[in-house]
PDB file of C-alpha atoms in Angstrom:
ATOM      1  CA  UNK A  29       0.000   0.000   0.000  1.00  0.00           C
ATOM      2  CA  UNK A  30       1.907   2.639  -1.378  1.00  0.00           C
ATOM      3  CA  UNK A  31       1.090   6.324  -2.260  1.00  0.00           C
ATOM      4  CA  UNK A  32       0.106   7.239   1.266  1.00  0.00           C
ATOM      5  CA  UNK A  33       0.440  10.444   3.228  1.00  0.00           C
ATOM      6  CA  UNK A  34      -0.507  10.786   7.169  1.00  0.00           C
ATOM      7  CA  UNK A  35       0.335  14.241   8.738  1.00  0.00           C
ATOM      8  CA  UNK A  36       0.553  16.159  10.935  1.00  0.00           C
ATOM      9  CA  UNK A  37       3.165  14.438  13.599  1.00  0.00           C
ATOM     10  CA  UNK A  38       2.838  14.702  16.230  1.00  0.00           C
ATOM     11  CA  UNK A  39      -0.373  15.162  16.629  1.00  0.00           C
ATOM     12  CA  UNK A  40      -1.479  18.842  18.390  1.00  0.00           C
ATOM     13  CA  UNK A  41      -5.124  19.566  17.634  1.00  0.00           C
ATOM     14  CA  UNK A  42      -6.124  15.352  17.613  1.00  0.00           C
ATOM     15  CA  UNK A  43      -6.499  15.905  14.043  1.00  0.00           C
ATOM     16  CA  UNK A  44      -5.293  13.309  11.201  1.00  0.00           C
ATOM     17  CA  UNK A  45      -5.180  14.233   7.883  1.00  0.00           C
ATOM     18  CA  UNK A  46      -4.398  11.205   5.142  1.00  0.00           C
ATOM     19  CA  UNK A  47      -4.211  11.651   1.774  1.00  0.00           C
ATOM     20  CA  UNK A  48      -3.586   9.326  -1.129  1.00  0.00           C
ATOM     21  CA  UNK A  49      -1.649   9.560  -4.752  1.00  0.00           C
ATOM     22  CA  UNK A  50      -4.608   7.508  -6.633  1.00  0.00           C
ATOM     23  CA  UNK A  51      -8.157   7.461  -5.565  1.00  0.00           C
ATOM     24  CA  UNK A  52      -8.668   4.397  -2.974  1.00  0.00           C
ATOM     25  CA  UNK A  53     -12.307   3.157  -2.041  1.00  0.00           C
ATOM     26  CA  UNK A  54     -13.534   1.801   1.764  1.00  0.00           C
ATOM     27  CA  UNK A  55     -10.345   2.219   3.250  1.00  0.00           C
ATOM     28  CA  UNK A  56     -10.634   0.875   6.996  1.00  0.00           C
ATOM     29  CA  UNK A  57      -8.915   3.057   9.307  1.00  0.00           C
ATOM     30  CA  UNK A  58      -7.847   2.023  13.051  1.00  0.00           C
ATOM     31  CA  UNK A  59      -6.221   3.702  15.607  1.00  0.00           C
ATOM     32  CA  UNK A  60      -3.958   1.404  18.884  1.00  0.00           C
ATOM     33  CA  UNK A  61      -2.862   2.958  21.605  1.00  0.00           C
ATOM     34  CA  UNK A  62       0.793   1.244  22.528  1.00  0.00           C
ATOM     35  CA  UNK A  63      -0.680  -1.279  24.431  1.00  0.00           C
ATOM     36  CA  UNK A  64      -2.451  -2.575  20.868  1.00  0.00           C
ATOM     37  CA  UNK A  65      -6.189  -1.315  22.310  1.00  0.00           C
ATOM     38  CA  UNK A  66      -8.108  -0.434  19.333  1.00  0.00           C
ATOM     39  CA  UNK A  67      -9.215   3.225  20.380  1.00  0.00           C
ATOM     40  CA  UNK A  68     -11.225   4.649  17.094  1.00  0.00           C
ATOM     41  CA  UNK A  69     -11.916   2.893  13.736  1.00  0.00           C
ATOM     42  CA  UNK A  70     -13.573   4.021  10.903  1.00  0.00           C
ATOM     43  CA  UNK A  71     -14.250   3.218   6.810  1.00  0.00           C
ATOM     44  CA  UNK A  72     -12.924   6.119   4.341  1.00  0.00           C
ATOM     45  CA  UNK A  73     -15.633   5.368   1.501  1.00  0.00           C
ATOM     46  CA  UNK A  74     -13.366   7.096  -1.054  1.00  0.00           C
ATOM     47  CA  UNK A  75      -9.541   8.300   0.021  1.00  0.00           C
ATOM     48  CA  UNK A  76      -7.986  10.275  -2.176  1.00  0.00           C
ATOM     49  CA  UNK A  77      -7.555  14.491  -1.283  1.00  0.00           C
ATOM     50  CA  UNK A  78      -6.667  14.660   1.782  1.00  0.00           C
ATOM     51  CA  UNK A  79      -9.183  13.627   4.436  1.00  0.00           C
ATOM     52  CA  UNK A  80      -9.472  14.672   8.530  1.00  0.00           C
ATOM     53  CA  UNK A  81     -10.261  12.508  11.283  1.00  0.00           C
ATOM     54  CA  UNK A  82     -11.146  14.823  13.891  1.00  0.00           C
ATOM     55  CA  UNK A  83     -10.148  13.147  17.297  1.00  0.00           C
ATOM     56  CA  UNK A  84     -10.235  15.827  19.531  1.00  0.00           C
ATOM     57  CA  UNK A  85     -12.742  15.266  21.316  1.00  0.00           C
ATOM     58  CA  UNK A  86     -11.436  11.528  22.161  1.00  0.00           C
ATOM     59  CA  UNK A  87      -8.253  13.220  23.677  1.00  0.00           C
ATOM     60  CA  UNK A  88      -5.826  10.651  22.532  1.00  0.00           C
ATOM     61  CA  UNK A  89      -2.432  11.296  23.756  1.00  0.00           C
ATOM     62  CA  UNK A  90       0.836   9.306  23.697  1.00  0.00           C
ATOM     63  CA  UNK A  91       2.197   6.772  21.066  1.00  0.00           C
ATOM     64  CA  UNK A  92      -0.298   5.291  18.462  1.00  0.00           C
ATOM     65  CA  UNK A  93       0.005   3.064  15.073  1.00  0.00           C
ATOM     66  CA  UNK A  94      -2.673   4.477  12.742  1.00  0.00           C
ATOM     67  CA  UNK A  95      -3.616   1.589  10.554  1.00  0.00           C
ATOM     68  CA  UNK A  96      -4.986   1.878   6.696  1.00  0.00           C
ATOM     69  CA  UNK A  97      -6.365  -1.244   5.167  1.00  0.00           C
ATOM     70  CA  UNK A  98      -7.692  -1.462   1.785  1.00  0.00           C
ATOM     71  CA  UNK A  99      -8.028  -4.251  -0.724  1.00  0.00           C
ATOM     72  CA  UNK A 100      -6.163  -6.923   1.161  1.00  0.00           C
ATOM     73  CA  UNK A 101      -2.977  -4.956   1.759  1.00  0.00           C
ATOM     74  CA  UNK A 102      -2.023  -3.172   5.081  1.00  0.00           C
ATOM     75  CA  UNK A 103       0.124  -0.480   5.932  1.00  0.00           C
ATOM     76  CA  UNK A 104       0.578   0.803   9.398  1.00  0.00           C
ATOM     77  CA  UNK A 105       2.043   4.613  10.398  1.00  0.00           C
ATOM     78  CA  UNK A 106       2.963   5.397  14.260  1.00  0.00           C
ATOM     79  CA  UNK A 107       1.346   8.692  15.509  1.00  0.00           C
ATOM     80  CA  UNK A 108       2.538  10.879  18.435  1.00  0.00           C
ATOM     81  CA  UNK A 109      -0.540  12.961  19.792  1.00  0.00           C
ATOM     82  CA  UNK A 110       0.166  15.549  22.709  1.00  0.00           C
TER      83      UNK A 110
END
C-alpha cells in the first residue's frame, strides 16, 4: 500500500489528515494505543484528497500506530498525539 500520506506528527489539535496519490475506495482506518487497544476505527468510503479525522474530542495522547487497510494490503504509520 503505497502512495500514502498521514500528517501532521505529532499530533497537536487530535487531528489526522491522510491523503492518497490515486483514488482508494472503503479504506478501513484504526487507531492502537501502545498497548495494541483499538481506540477509534472508521471506513474512508473514497480516500484520495486529503481527508481529517477529527479526534479531539477523544483526547488521545501518547504513542499510536494508525492503521490503513484497503483491498487486502495493510500499511501501518505510528502517531505521536500531545
Amino acid at each position: 500500500l503505497y502512495g500514502l500520506s498521514v500528517y501532521a506528527n505529532p499530533v497537536i489539535d487530535g487531528k489526522v489528515k491522510i491523503a492518497a496519490d490515486k483514488e482508494l475506495k472503503n479504506v478501513r482506518v484504526t487507531i492502537f494505543n501502545d498497548a495494541g487497544q483499538k481506540e477509534y476505527e472508521t471506513i474512508l468510503e473514497t480516500l484520495k484528497m486529503p481527508t481529517e479525522i477529527d479526534l479531539s474530542s477523544k483526547r488521545i495522547s501518547g504513542k499510536h500506530i494508525l492503521k490503513m487497510d484497503y483491498s487486502g494490503l495493510t500499511r501501518s504509520f505510528p502517531l505521536i498525539f500531545e
